[in-house]
Short mmCIF file of C-alpha atoms in Angstrom, two decimals:
data_model
loop_
_atom_site.label_atom_id
_atom_site.label_comp_id
_atom_site.label_asym_id
_atom_site.label_seq_id
_atom_site.Cartn_x
_atom_site.Cartn_y
_atom_site.Cartn_z
CA MET T 15 -115.27 179.93 -9.75
CA ILE T 16 -115.47 176.99 -7.58
CA ASN T 17 -114.10 177.76 -3.83
CA ILE T 18 -112.05 175.07 -2.03
CA LEU T 19 -111.20 175.10 1.89
CA VAL T 20 -108.53 173.19 3.27
CA THR T 21 -107.35 173.07 7.26
CA LEU T 22 -103.90 171.93 7.81
CA ASN T 23 -100.63 172.13 9.32
CA SER T 24 -97.28 171.58 8.04
CA ASN T 25 -97.11 167.93 7.78
CA TYR T 26 -99.85 167.43 5.68
CA ILE T 27 -98.17 169.78 2.88
CA PRO T 28 -97.60 166.70 0.57
CA PRO T 29 -100.60 165.40 0.38
CA LEU T 30 -102.21 168.17 0.43
CA LYS T 31 -100.57 168.62 -3.18
CA VAL T 32 -101.44 165.35 -4.45
CA MET T 33 -105.24 165.82 -3.41
CA LEU T 34 -104.84 169.30 -5.29
CA ASN T 35 -103.55 167.94 -8.33
CA SER T 36 -106.18 165.07 -8.35
CA LEU T 37 -108.49 168.08 -8.47
CA PHE T 38 -107.22 170.10 -11.11
CA GLN T 39 -106.79 167.12 -13.35
CA ASN T 40 -110.08 165.99 -13.32
CA ASN T 41 -111.32 169.33 -13.38
CA ILE T 42 -109.44 171.05 -15.95
CA GLU T 43 -112.37 173.08 -17.54
CA GLU T 44 -112.83 174.58 -13.86
CA LYS T 45 -111.31 177.86 -12.16
CA PHE T 46 -110.56 177.22 -8.41
CA SER T 47 -109.77 179.75 -5.78
CA ILE T 48 -107.94 177.58 -2.66
CA TYR T 49 -107.93 178.86 0.84
CA ILE T 50 -106.25 177.44 3.36
CA MET T 51 -106.11 178.06 6.96
CA TYR T 52 -103.09 177.70 9.41
CA SER T 53 -101.46 178.22 12.35
CA ASN T 54 -97.71 176.75 11.84
CA ILE T 55 -96.98 176.59 8.24
CA SER T 56 -93.52 178.31 7.08
CA ASP T 57 -93.11 181.36 4.60
CA GLN T 58 -91.01 178.90 2.51
CA ASP T 59 -93.63 176.59 1.91
CA LEU T 60 -96.38 179.04 1.74
CA HIS T 61 -94.52 180.09 -1.32
CA GLU T 62 -93.81 177.00 -2.79
CA LEU T 63 -97.10 175.53 -2.21
CA ASP T 64 -98.40 179.15 -4.03
CA GLN T 65 -96.26 178.34 -7.08
CA PHE T 66 -97.27 174.86 -7.52
CA VAL T 67 -101.15 176.05 -7.46
CA LYS T 68 -99.92 178.78 -10.03
CA ARG T 69 -98.59 176.27 -12.65
CA HIS T 70 -102.18 174.91 -12.72
CA ASN T 71 -103.20 178.55 -13.34
CA GLN T 72 -105.51 178.53 -9.94
CA SER T 73 -105.41 180.87 -7.06
CA LEU T 74 -104.25 180.10 -3.58
CA TYR T 75 -105.62 182.41 -0.67
CA PRO T 76 -103.37 181.60 2.74
CA ILE T 77 -105.44 182.50 5.82
CA TYR T 78 -103.39 182.70 9.31
CA VAL T 79 -105.30 181.37 12.49
CA ASP T 80 -104.08 182.43 15.81
CA PRO T 81 -103.45 179.12 17.39
CA LYS T 82 -105.10 180.94 20.54
CA LEU T 83 -108.33 180.28 18.76
CA PHE T 84 -108.51 176.82 19.70
CA GLU T 85 -105.84 176.42 22.28
CA ASP T 86 -108.53 174.82 24.95
CA ALA T 87 -109.78 172.40 22.82
CA PRO T 88 -108.74 168.82 23.02
CA VAL T 89 -106.80 166.94 20.86
CA PHE T 90 -105.49 163.36 20.35
CA ARG T 91 -104.35 160.70 18.33
CA HIS T 92 -103.36 161.71 14.76
CA TYR T 93 -105.87 164.82 15.26
CA THR T 94 -104.79 168.61 15.46
CA SER T 95 -106.23 171.80 16.75
CA GLU T 96 -106.51 172.80 12.74
CA MET T 97 -109.38 170.28 12.77
CA TYR T 98 -111.49 172.87 14.39
CA TYR T 99 -110.57 175.65 12.03
CA ARG T 100 -113.54 174.56 9.38
CA LEU T 101 -115.78 175.29 12.21
CA ALA T 102 -115.11 178.98 12.58
CA SER T 103 -113.78 179.49 8.45
CA HIS T 104 -117.18 181.70 7.75
CA GLN T 105 -115.19 184.45 10.09
CA PHE T 106 -112.34 184.58 8.13
CA LEU T 107 -113.30 183.89 4.57
CA PRO T 108 -114.65 186.51 1.98
CA ASP T 109 -117.83 188.01 3.02
CA ASP T 110 -118.53 187.78 -0.68
CA LEU T 111 -118.64 184.01 -0.86
CA ASP T 112 -121.38 182.04 -0.84
CA ARG T 113 -120.39 178.27 -0.35
CA ILE T 114 -117.19 176.84 -0.16
CA LEU T 115 -116.16 173.00 -0.01
CA TYR T 116 -113.98 171.93 2.43
CA LEU T 117 -111.81 169.20 1.74
CA ASP T 118 -109.18 167.13 4.26
CA PRO T 119 -106.09 166.77 2.62
CA ASP T 120 -105.80 162.97 2.63
CA ILE T 121 -108.53 162.91 0.03
CA VAL T 122 -108.15 162.39 -4.16
CA VAL T 123 -110.42 163.66 -6.61
CA ILE T 124 -111.45 161.22 -9.07
CA ASN T 125 -114.14 162.58 -10.98
CA PRO T 126 -115.32 166.21 -12.20
CA ILE T 127 -117.19 167.99 -8.76
CA LYS T 128 -119.08 170.52 -10.29
CA ASP T 129 -122.53 168.79 -9.86
CA PHE T 130 -122.14 168.16 -6.52
CA TYR T 131 -120.55 172.01 -5.52
CA TYR T 132 -123.73 173.34 -6.95
CA SER T 133 -125.99 171.10 -5.22
CA ASP T 134 -128.90 172.50 -3.86
CA PHE T 135 -128.74 172.99 -0.03
CA GLU T 136 -132.39 172.88 0.57
CA ASN T 137 -131.90 175.56 3.62
CA CYS T 138 -129.48 173.49 4.83
CA LEU T 139 -126.15 174.51 6.62
CA PHE T 140 -124.04 171.91 5.42
CA ILE T 141 -123.64 169.08 2.96
CA ALA T 142 -122.15 165.95 4.24
CA SER T 143 -122.16 162.16 3.84
CA GLU T 144 -122.14 159.31 6.51
CA HIS T 145 -119.94 156.40 6.55
CA THR T 146 -122.34 154.21 6.57
CA HIS T 147 -120.77 151.06 7.03
CA SER T 148 -119.27 152.12 10.17
CA THR T 149 -121.65 154.36 11.70
CA LYS T 150 -125.00 152.03 11.55
CA VAL T 151 -123.60 150.13 14.61
CA ALA T 152 -122.27 153.21 16.71
CA ASN T 153 -125.29 155.01 16.07
CA LEU T 154 -127.07 154.50 19.21
CA PHE T 155 -124.23 155.55 20.99
CA ASN T 156 -123.61 158.56 19.02
CA LYS T 157 -126.95 159.97 20.00
CA LEU T 158 -126.48 159.09 23.26
CA ARG T 159 -123.45 160.26 23.92
CA LEU T 160 -123.94 163.61 21.83
CA LYS T 161 -127.96 163.98 23.46
CA THR T 162 -129.02 163.77 19.36
CA PRO T 163 -131.94 161.15 20.01
CA ASN T 164 -133.61 162.60 16.73
CA ALA T 165 -130.35 162.90 14.68
CA LYS T 166 -130.26 161.48 10.69
CA GLY T 167 -127.16 159.95 11.64
CA TYR T 168 -123.55 160.76 11.88
CA PHE T 169 -121.78 162.68 9.77
CA ASN T 170 -118.32 162.59 8.27
CA THR T 171 -116.22 166.12 8.27
CA GLY T 172 -113.92 165.10 5.59
CA VAL T 173 -116.06 166.53 2.56
CA LEU T 174 -118.11 169.19 3.94
CA LEU T 175 -119.99 171.38 1.41
CA MET T 176 -120.82 174.51 3.54
CA ASN T 177 -123.73 177.02 2.68
CA LEU T 178 -121.47 180.22 3.91
CA GLU T 179 -124.65 183.04 3.55
CA ARG T 180 -127.12 180.67 6.48
CA ILE T 181 -123.56 179.62 8.21
CA ARG T 182 -122.87 183.32 9.18
CA LYS T 183 -126.12 183.90 10.64
CA GLU T 184 -126.44 180.56 12.57
CA VAL T 185 -122.93 179.33 13.30
CA LYS T 186 -121.91 181.12 16.35
CA LEU T 187 -118.05 180.45 18.09
CA GLU T 188 -119.38 180.75 21.62
CA ASP T 189 -122.10 178.06 20.83
CA ILE T 190 -118.93 175.55 19.77
CA TYR T 191 -116.84 176.71 22.64
CA ALA T 192 -119.59 176.04 25.03
CA PHE T 193 -120.31 172.72 23.96
CA ILE T 194 -116.49 171.85 23.60
CA ASN T 195 -116.16 172.87 27.41
CA GLU T 196 -119.13 170.95 28.63
CA ASN T 197 -118.30 167.77 26.40
CA ARG T 198 -114.71 167.58 26.38
CA LEU T 199 -114.50 164.14 27.89
CA LYS T 200 -117.17 162.56 26.17
CA LEU T 201 -115.65 163.91 22.43
CA VAL T 202 -114.14 160.92 20.35
CA LEU T 203 -113.49 162.87 17.08
CA PRO T 204 -113.68 166.15 18.51
CA ASP T 205 -114.62 168.62 15.33
CA GLN T 206 -116.91 165.89 14.04
CA ASP T 207 -118.64 165.14 17.27
CA VAL T 208 -119.23 169.40 17.47
CA LEU T 209 -120.77 169.19 14.00
CA ASN T 210 -123.12 166.18 14.33
CA ALA T 211 -124.23 167.76 17.97
CA LEU T 212 -124.91 171.35 16.96
CA TYR T 213 -126.28 170.95 13.91
CA TRP T 214 -127.40 167.47 13.21
CA ASP T 215 -130.57 168.68 11.80
CA LYS T 216 -129.17 171.27 9.32
CA ILE T 217 -127.00 168.58 7.30
CA LYS T 218 -128.25 167.39 4.16
CA PRO T 219 -127.22 163.97 3.67
CA VAL T 220 -125.66 162.60 0.22
CA ASP T 221 -124.26 159.27 -1.02
CA CYS T 222 -121.08 158.40 0.99
CA TYR T 223 -120.00 155.79 -1.64
CA ARG T 224 -120.30 158.83 -4.45
CA TYR T 225 -119.06 161.72 -2.50
CA ASN T 226 -116.74 160.40 0.58
CA TYR T 227 -115.72 156.65 -0.16
CA ASP T 228 -114.08 155.73 3.06
CA ALA T 229 -110.78 153.77 1.98
CA ARG T 230 -110.79 151.21 4.36
CA TYR T 231 -114.60 150.02 3.52
CA TYR T 232 -112.87 149.00 -0.11
CA GLU T 233 -110.64 146.46 1.50
CA ILE T 234 -113.72 144.59 3.40
CA ILE T 235 -116.16 144.47 0.41
CA LYS T 236 -113.59 143.19 -1.87
CA LEU T 237 -113.67 139.97 0.06
CA LEU T 238 -117.64 139.83 0.20
CA PRO T 239 -119.35 137.83 -2.73
CA ASN T 240 -121.21 139.70 -5.26
CA ALA T 241 -119.91 142.75 -3.63
CA LYS T 242 -121.03 146.55 -4.85
CA HIS T 243 -119.07 149.34 -5.49
CA GLY T 244 -116.20 147.53 -6.82
CA MET T 245 -113.07 149.07 -8.89
CA GLU T 246 -115.09 149.73 -11.86
CA TRP T 247 -117.91 151.48 -10.16
CA ILE T 248 -115.96 153.50 -8.16
CA LYS T 249 -113.48 154.76 -11.19
CA GLU T 250 -116.69 155.60 -12.91
CA ASN T 251 -118.86 156.97 -10.18
CA THR T 252 -117.04 158.03 -7.08
CA VAL T 253 -115.88 161.62 -6.86
CA PHE T 254 -113.71 161.55 -3.51
CA ILE T 255 -111.73 159.05 -2.05
CA HIS T 256 -111.18 159.58 1.64
CA TYR T 257 -107.77 157.80 3.29
CA CYS T 258 -109.75 157.96 6.79
CA GLY T 259 -108.11 156.68 9.85
CA LYS T 260 -103.90 156.31 10.51
CA ASP T 261 -103.14 154.58 7.81
CA LYS T 262 -102.23 156.83 4.89
CA PRO T 263 -101.31 156.11 1.20
CA TRP T 264 -98.18 158.00 1.66
CA GLN T 265 -96.82 155.68 4.19
CA LYS T 266 -94.46 152.95 3.02
CA ASN T 267 -96.49 149.88 5.00
CA TYR T 268 -99.64 151.26 3.46
CA LYS T 269 -101.31 148.20 1.63
CA GLY T 270 -105.03 149.30 1.01
CA GLU T 271 -105.92 148.55 -2.86
CA LEU T 272 -107.28 152.22 -2.91
CA GLY T 273 -103.79 153.84 -2.33
CA ALA T 274 -103.40 153.13 -6.53
CA PHE T 275 -105.30 156.67 -6.84
CA TYR T 276 -102.85 158.13 -4.31
CA LYS T 277 -100.07 157.31 -5.85
CA LYS T 278 -101.55 157.82 -9.61
CA TYR T 279 -101.62 161.88 -8.77
CA GLU T 280 -98.35 161.73 -6.44
CA ILE T 281 -96.39 160.73 -9.40
CA LEU T 282 -98.33 163.05 -11.73
#
């Protein structure tokens, strides 16, 4: 059984269905338990989502979260308070789960995930990717801002494999609250900043071009001569395409070429 976690509000139900469709279509031999943490999704939306998951012979487990849990945490731009829920998920998930894969709903899965899901944590709490093309310049700034001079990098939380056994022992909500309160004016990508500041030395890095491909990067590299990681490489090697940023493939004016993958699973 593969456990998947998503945290979201009602606005992200349509892309969530596309993400789940892509997950199911490319992992037809797997059984999934889908856990969603939410605060403001209607009963009707939950029922329709449950029926959608059941039609694929998979299981959905909604988990209601009191919005007061992170009511004082900063949110801005297109981010919502639900982004913090992944940091507290170990307190809500069943005790018998030893690992779970968190996925942002603005992702499509285009290849099997089994090998990644069963990766060796090597005693780390999390497995994640840097978006190396965008963080190289910002790394020094992030280290100064978050006071992590020895950090290996700055990791994106959109794809986050979680070692629940160790997280239950080492991740404390009071530490997260304290960091947010002390640094709220410094937070740029709030939940991501928390993860990188508090657990930078307990994250195992993996290749972002395979396990968290930023769709914005493709628009840059396709303009370069002899560019690596072209479309055929992505089709064969990439597992997760992540539509980061404010421009999303379900918007009418989206022009990114990798939006074709989203459209494919939206139609299916």
